[in-house]
CSV table of C-alpha atoms and ligand atoms in Angstrom, one decimal:
chain,number,residue,atom,x,y,z
S,1,MET,CA,0.0,0.0,0.0
S,2,ASN,CA,1.4,3.4,-1.0
S,3,TRP,CA,0.1,5.5,2.0
S,4,HIS,CA,1.0,8.8,0.5
S,5,VAL,CA,-1.3,8.1,-2.5
S,6,ARG,CA,-4.0,7.2,-0.1
S,7,TYR,CA,-3.5,10.2,2.1
S,8,THR,CA,-3.5,12.4,-1.0
S,9,GLN,CA,-6.8,10.9,-2.0
S,10,GLN,CA,-8.3,11.6,1.4
S,11,ALA,CA,-6.9,15.2,1.3
S,12,ASN,CA,-8.7,15.7,-2.0
S,13,TRP,CA,-12.0,14.9,-0.3
S,14,THR,CA,-11.5,17.8,2.1
S,15,GLN,CA,-9.9,20.3,-0.2
S,16,GLU,CA,-12.8,22.7,-0.4
S,17,LEU,CA,-13.4,22.6,3.3
S,18,ARG,CA,-9.7,23.3,4.0
S,19,GLU,CA,-9.6,26.3,1.6
S,20,TYR,CA,-12.7,27.7,3.4
S,21,LEU,CA,-11.4,27.2,6.9
S,22,PHE,CA,-7.8,28.2,6.2
S,23,GLN,CA,-9.1,31.4,4.6
S,24,ARG,CA,-11.4,32.1,7.6
S,25,THR,CA,-8.6,31.5,10.1
S,26,GLY,CA,-6.1,33.8,8.1
S,27,ILE,CA,-3.5,31.1,7.6
S,28,GLU,CA,-1.5,33.1,5.1
S,29,LYS,CA,-0.8,35.7,7.8
S,30,ALA,CA,-0.2,33.2,10.6
S,31,HIS,CA,3.3,33.2,12.1
S,32,ARG,CA,3.2,29.5,13.1
S,33,VAL,CA,0.9,26.7,11.9
S,34,LEU,CA,1.1,23.1,13.1
S,35,GLU,CA,-0.4,19.9,11.7
S,36,VAL,CA,-0.5,17.3,14.4
S,37,GLY,CA,-0.2,13.8,12.9
S,38,CYS,CA,1.0,15.1,9.5
S,39,GLY,CA,1.8,11.7,8.1
S,40,THR,CA,3.5,11.9,4.7
S,41,GLY,CA,2.7,15.6,4.2
S,42,ALA,CA,-0.3,15.2,1.9
S,43,VAL,CA,-2.1,18.2,3.5
S,44,LEU,CA,1.0,20.2,4.4
S,45,SER,CA,2.2,20.1,0.8
S,46,GLY,CA,-0.8,22.1,-0.3
S,47,ILE,CA,-0.6,25.0,2.2
S,48,ARG,CA,1.0,28.3,1.2
S,49,SER,CA,2.6,29.5,4.4
S,50,GLN,CA,6.1,30.3,5.4
S,51,ALA,CA,5.5,29.1,8.9
S,52,LEU,CA,4.5,25.5,8.6
S,53,HIS,CA,5.3,22.8,11.2
S,54,GLY,CA,4.3,19.1,11.1
S,55,LEU,CA,4.5,16.5,13.9
S,56,ASP,CA,4.1,12.7,13.6
S,57,LEU,CA,4.8,9.6,15.6
S,58,GLN,CA,6.3,7.7,12.6
S,59,PRO,CA,9.8,8.6,11.5
S,60,ALA,CA,9.2,6.8,8.2
S,61,SER,CA,6.2,9.0,7.4
S,62,LEU,CA,8.2,12.1,8.3
S,63,MET,CA,11.0,11.1,5.8
S,64,GLU,CA,8.3,11.2,3.1
S,65,ALA,CA,6.9,14.4,4.4
S,66,ARG,CA,10.3,16.0,4.0
S,67,VAL,CA,10.1,15.3,0.3
S,68,HIS,CA,6.4,16.3,-0.2
S,69,ALA,CA,6.4,19.4,2.1
S,70,PRO,CA,10.1,20.6,2.0
S,71,ALA,CA,9.2,24.0,3.5
S,72,ALA,CA,7.7,22.5,6.7
S,73,SER,CA,9.7,22.1,9.9
S,74,LEU,CA,9.1,18.5,11.0
S,75,THR,CA,9.2,16.9,14.4
S,76,CYS,CA,8.9,13.3,15.6
S,77,GLY,CA,6.6,13.3,18.6
S,78,ASP,CA,3.4,12.2,20.3
S,79,ALA,CA,0.2,14.1,19.9
S,80,LEU,CA,-0.7,13.1,23.5
S,81,SER,CA,2.3,15.1,24.8
S,82,LEU,CA,3.2,17.8,22.3
S,83,PRO,CA,6.8,18.9,22.5
S,84,TYR,CA,6.1,22.6,22.3
S,85,ALA,CA,5.7,25.4,24.8
S,86,ASP,CA,2.3,26.9,25.6
S,87,GLU,CA,0.8,29.2,23.0
S,88,THR,CA,3.5,28.5,20.3
S,89,PHE,CA,1.1,28.4,17.3
S,90,ASP,CA,-1.5,30.7,15.8
S,91,ILE,CA,-3.3,27.7,14.2
S,92,SER,CA,-3.1,24.0,15.1
S,93,PHE,CA,-4.9,21.4,13.1
S,94,CYS,CA,-5.3,17.7,12.5
S,95,HIS,CA,-6.7,15.7,9.6
S,96,PHE,CA,-7.9,12.1,9.9
S,97,LEU,CA,-6.0,11.8,13.2
S,98,LEU,CA,-8.3,11.7,16.2
S,99,LEU,CA,-9.9,8.3,15.3
S,100,TRP,CA,-6.4,6.8,15.6
S,101,VAL,CA,-5.5,8.0,19.0
S,102,ALA,CA,-6.4,6.3,22.3
S,103,GLU,CA,-7.2,9.6,24.1
S,104,PRO,CA,-8.5,12.1,21.5
S,105,GLN,CA,-9.6,14.5,24.2
S,106,ARG,CA,-6.1,14.7,25.6
S,107,VAL,CA,-4.8,15.5,22.1
S,108,LEU,CA,-7.3,18.3,21.8
S,109,HIS,CA,-6.2,19.6,25.2
S,110,GLU,CA,-2.7,19.6,24.0
S,111,MET,CA,-3.6,21.4,20.8
S,112,LYS,CA,-5.4,24.0,22.8
S,113,ARG,CA,-2.4,24.4,25.1
S,114,ILE,CA,0.1,25.0,22.3
S,115,THR,CA,-2.2,27.4,20.5
S,116,ALA,CA,-2.1,31.1,21.4
S,117,GLN,CA,-5.1,32.3,23.3
S,118,GLY,CA,-7.8,33.2,20.7
S,119,GLY,CA,-5.9,31.2,18.1
S,120,HIS,CA,-7.5,28.5,16.0
S,121,VAL,CA,-7.8,24.7,16.6
S,122,LEU,CA,-9.1,22.7,13.7
S,123,ALA,CA,-10.0,19.0,13.4
S,124,LEU,CA,-10.5,18.7,9.7
S,125,ALA,CA,-11.9,15.2,9.0
S,126,GLU,CA,-13.1,12.6,11.5
S,127,PRO,CA,-15.4,9.9,10.1
S,128,ASP,CA,-18.5,8.1,11.5
S,129,TYR,CA,-18.3,4.7,9.9
S,130,ASN,CA,-21.2,3.4,12.0
S,131,ALA,CA,-23.4,5.7,9.9
S,132,ARG,CA,-21.9,4.7,6.6
S,133,VAL,CA,-24.5,4.4,3.8
S,134,ASP,CA,-24.2,1.7,1.2
S,135,GLU,CA,-26.6,1.0,-1.7
S,136,PRO,CA,-27.5,-1.5,-3.0
S,137,ALA,CA,-28.4,-3.0,0.4
S,138,GLU,CA,-26.3,-6.2,-0.3
S,139,LEU,CA,-23.2,-4.0,0.1
S,140,ALA,CA,-24.2,-2.7,3.6
S,141,VAL,CA,-22.1,-5.4,5.2
S,142,LEU,CA,-18.9,-3.7,3.9
S,143,GLY,CA,-19.6,-0.8,6.3
S,144,ARG,CA,-20.0,-3.1,9.2
S,145,TRP,CA,-16.8,-5.0,8.3
S,146,GLN,CA,-14.9,-1.8,7.9
S,147,ALA,CA,-16.0,-0.5,11.3
S,148,GLU,CA,-15.0,-3.8,12.9
S,149,SER,CA,-11.6,-3.7,11.2
S,150,LEU,CA,-11.0,-0.2,12.5
S,151,LYS,CA,-11.8,-1.4,16.0
S,152,ARG,CA,-9.4,-4.3,15.6
S,153,GLN,CA,-6.8,-1.7,14.7
S,154,GLU,CA,-7.7,0.2,17.9
S,155,ALA,CA,-9.2,3.1,16.0
S,156,ASP,CA,-12.6,4.6,16.9
S,157,PRO,CA,-14.7,4.3,13.8
S,158,SER,CA,-17.5,6.6,15.0
S,159,ILE,CA,-15.4,9.4,16.5
S,160,GLY,CA,-16.9,11.9,14.0
S,161,ALA,CA,-20.2,11.8,15.8
S,162,ARG,CA,-18.5,13.0,19.0
S,163,LEU,CA,-16.3,15.6,17.6
S,164,ALA,CA,-18.1,18.7,18.8
S,165,GLU,CA,-18.5,17.2,22.3
S,166,LEU,CA,-14.8,16.4,22.4
S,167,PHE,CA,-14.0,20.1,21.6
S,168,TYR,CA,-16.4,21.2,24.4
S,169,GLN,CA,-14.8,18.8,26.9
S,170,ALA,CA,-11.3,20.0,25.9
S,171,GLY,CA,-12.4,23.6,26.7
S,172,ILE,CA,-12.1,24.8,23.1
S,173,GLU,CA,-14.7,27.4,22.2
S,174,LEU,CA,-16.5,26.0,19.2
S,175,VAL,CA,-16.9,28.4,16.2
S,176,GLU,CA,-18.2,26.0,13.6
S,177,THR,CA,-18.8,22.3,13.1
S,178,GLY,CA,-20.6,20.1,10.7
S,179,ALA,CA,-20.4,17.3,8.2
S,180,ILE,CA,-18.3,17.5,5.1
S,181,GLY,CA,-20.5,17.6,2.1
S,182,SER,CA,-20.5,15.0,-0.7
S,183,ARG,CA,-22.3,15.1,-4.0
S,184,ARG,CA,-23.6,12.3,-6.2
S,185,ASN,CA,-21.2,13.3,-8.9
S,186,ASP,CA,-18.3,12.7,-6.5
S,187,ALA,CA,-18.3,9.1,-7.7
S,188,PRO,CA,-14.6,8.0,-7.9
S,189,ALA,CA,-12.6,7.6,-11.1
S,190,PRO,CA,-11.5,4.0,-11.8
S,191,ALA,CA,-8.1,4.5,-10.2
S,192,GLU,CA,-9.6,6.0,-7.1
S,193,TRP,CA,-12.1,3.1,-6.9
S,194,GLU,CA,-9.3,0.6,-7.1
S,195,LEU,CA,-7.5,2.4,-4.3
S,196,GLU,CA,-10.6,2.4,-2.2
S,197,TRP,CA,-10.8,-1.3,-2.7
S,198,ALA,CA,-7.1,-1.8,-2.0
S,199,VAL,CA,-7.6,-0.2,1.4
S,200,LEU,CA,-10.6,-2.3,2.1
S,201,GLU,CA,-8.9,-5.5,1.1
S,202,HIS,CA,-5.9,-4.6,3.3
S,203,ASP,CA,-8.2,-3.9,6.2
S,204,LEU,CA,-10.3,-7.0,5.8
S,205,ALA,CA,-7.4,-9.4,5.2
S,206,GLY,CA,-7.4,-12.2,7.7
S,207,PHE,CA,-10.9,-11.7,9.0
S,208,VAL,CA,-13.1,-11.8,5.9
S,209,PRO,CA,-12.5,-14.6,3.4
S,210,VAL,CA,-10.9,-13.3,0.2
S,211,GLU,CA,-13.6,-14.9,-2.0
S,212,GLU,CA,-16.3,-13.0,-0.2
S,213,VAL,CA,-14.5,-9.7,-0.5
S,214,GLN,CA,-14.0,-10.3,-4.2
S,215,ARG,CA,-17.7,-11.2,-4.6
S,216,LEU,CA,-18.7,-7.9,-3.1
S,217,LYS,CA,-16.1,-6.0,-5.2
S,218,GLU,CA,-17.7,-7.5,-8.3
S,219,LEU,CA,-21.2,-6.5,-7.0
S,220,ASP,CA,-19.9,-3.0,-6.3
S,221,ALA,CA,-18.6,-2.8,-9.9
S,222,GLN,CA,-21.9,-4.0,-11.3
S,223,ALA,CA,-23.9,-1.5,-9.2
S,224,ARG,CA,-21.6,1.3,-10.4
S,225,ALA,CA,-22.1,0.3,-14.0
S,226,ARG,CA,-25.9,0.4,-13.5
S,227,GLY,CA,-25.5,3.8,-11.8
S,228,VAL,CA,-27.1,2.6,-8.5
S,229,ARG,CA,-24.1,2.5,-6.2
S,230,ILE,CA,-24.1,4.9,-3.2
S,231,LEU,CA,-21.3,5.0,-0.7
S,232,HIS,CA,-21.2,7.7,1.9
S,233,VAL,CA,-19.2,7.9,5.1
S,234,PRO,CA,-20.4,10.9,7.2
S,235,THR,CA,-17.2,12.8,8.0
S,236,TYR,CA,-17.1,15.8,10.4
S,237,PHE,CA,-15.0,18.8,11.1
S,238,ALA,CA,-14.8,21.2,14.0
S,239,TRP,CA,-13.2,24.7,14.3
S,240,GLY,CA,-12.7,26.3,17.6
S,241,ARG,CA,-10.8,29.1,19.4
S,242,ALA,CA,-8.2,28.2,22.0
V,301,SAM,C1,-4.5,8.6,8.6
V,301,SAM,S1,-2.9,9.3,8.9
V,301,SAM,C2,-3.2,11.0,8.4
V,301,SAM,C3,-2.0,11.7,8.0
V,301,SAM,C4,-2.2,13.1,7.6
V,301,SAM,N1,-2.9,13.9,8.6
V,301,SAM,C5,-3.1,13.2,6.3
V,301,SAM,O1,-4.3,13.4,6.4
V,301,SAM,O2,-2.5,13.0,5.2
V,301,SAM,C6,-2.8,9.4,10.6
V,301,SAM,C7,-1.4,9.8,11.1
V,301,SAM,O3,-1.4,10.1,12.5
V,301,SAM,C8,-0.2,9.6,13.0
V,301,SAM,N2,-0.4,9.4,14.5
V,301,SAM,C9,-1.2,8.5,15.0
V,301,SAM,N3,-1.1,8.5,16.4
V,301,SAM,C10,-0.3,9.6,16.6
V,301,SAM,C11,0.2,10.2,17.8
V,301,SAM,N4,-0.2,9.7,19.0
V,301,SAM,N5,1.0,11.2,17.7
V,301,SAM,C12,1.4,11.7,16.5
V,301,SAM,N6,1.0,11.2,15.4
V,301,SAM,C13,0.2,10.1,15.4
V,301,SAM,C14,0.1,8.4,12.2
V,301,SAM,O4,1.5,8.1,12.3
V,301,SAM,C15,-0.3,8.8,10.8
V,301,SAM,O5,0.7,9.4,10.1
């Protein structure tokens, strides 16, 4: 699996939202901006700012981020205990991170702490796989399997539904929150569809028989060809002031 390709695909899903929120929070004038859990730099690489910082737990991801986002200062560290002084950043944000951490509220506390008072804290994309919508109905099992697989990986598949509450509990004053929009014509191009399935096959390996996964992949392809396939994972964002 090429994770940078996957993260770039996910970053495309939130591009419009990021443009809106980064413009509203004045990112171009910010002195210091941090992405917590920056991975391979898929999001950082698209930001025009001279003051970019990225932090991740995985040294290998940071090596890739160095290539994709050469202007960013990168740090290896843990979101649960951010290695920065209080009020270091004007904006701190994360993107598809909180579902993967054991204590998301603690991460938000940390993001609030290292953000200047009145500065911005953003959680840009947190899914609720428990509310995934699949049509035709025969494909609904895919959503249940995916949620189960995320739990086995110690992720929280429905964290998106709790995002606003987590901001509140972390003492971050909520400015705006909601679900990220999707449109019917957002149907993936063939290469994107293959990538989506590659991720699913990776996630389901070892707990769903390969033949069953392939049968559903074929059903999915047929439904798409008939124009009756719907796949929607509600994904939430939150913007608050530290
Ligand atoms: C799904 S990836 C998203 C990467 C990037 N934000 C993006 O959207 O392209 C989640 C990232 O969070 C990182 N991560 C998970 N737990 C972390 C923690 N406790 N501290 C820092 N990074 C963490 C992982 O190493 C991974 O790179």
